[in-house]
Amino acid sequence: MALFRIDRESSLPAGEVWRRLTAWERHADVVPLTRVTVRTPPPSGEGTVFVARSGLGPVGFDDVMEVVTWRPAVEGGGLCRLEKRGSFVTGWAEIEVSPRAGAGGSTIVWREDLRVRWLPRVFDGVLVAAARRMFGRAVDGLLSSPTPRPYA
């Protein structure tokens, strides 16, 4: 089990942060050697299934995820929980977005329990360090780059 947490603050309002972090296809723009395919029709919500395919050429793996909790940050905080349902990567991830009290902007908390089948637990520390760095960079990239308005 590789449990980690990423904390960020943004000057953007919670609704915009939510929109950027839950634009699933855009995660491929910030995670190297990965493409994302959403298997369910828009809009996102509970039951949305998407696959992050990571690899090079024919060598790679699918990280299949399903949204099991969807409380958008419309007029306050939001929470999304993903269950990882792949045969190689399992676990869960939570994305929580809250308005910053008094200062404006938002607070972001990304929690994840990442498990890689067949990887001995002795490597959990290395996995946590690598995942925290990779997902931290992904969050930073998604927050810094505006996304097109969906379904407009």
Phi, psi and omega in degrees: 000128177243091181266126179215167182220140176237129178244134177220157170237147181222150175280351181284149176294156185304319180299319179289320176300315179303312182301317181291320183283338181254015171276083193306317182299329182290343178298331178294335179289339186241359177244115184301145175057033183228142170232149184239132177236125176270125185270346183247154181291153178290165357278169178293152177175188177302134181096348177296133179239133175218160184233127172260112180263115180247136179156184180228116182063224183282351182264117180177191179209159178256132174253096183273127182231145175233134176283119181250341173227133182217100175235089185300150177277076182272304180235023181182218181278159179227156178217131174233130175241130179248137171255129180272120188243022182281170178273347182246318179248128178228178180119211181207165174217146175232136175243119180239129181235130180226143173294143176279126182294126173078321188269349187077170182081199188217158172245135182240132173233123177245116178246141181210141171245104186254127178233134178243117181302143177072001176268117181299148182301337180300339180265005182303319180298317178293319179297317178300312181298315180293317182293317179301317179294312183295312181289327175299316177295324179295314178300313179301317180295317179294323180288331184273348184242117179296149178250151177297148177293125181285148171059026181267000000 
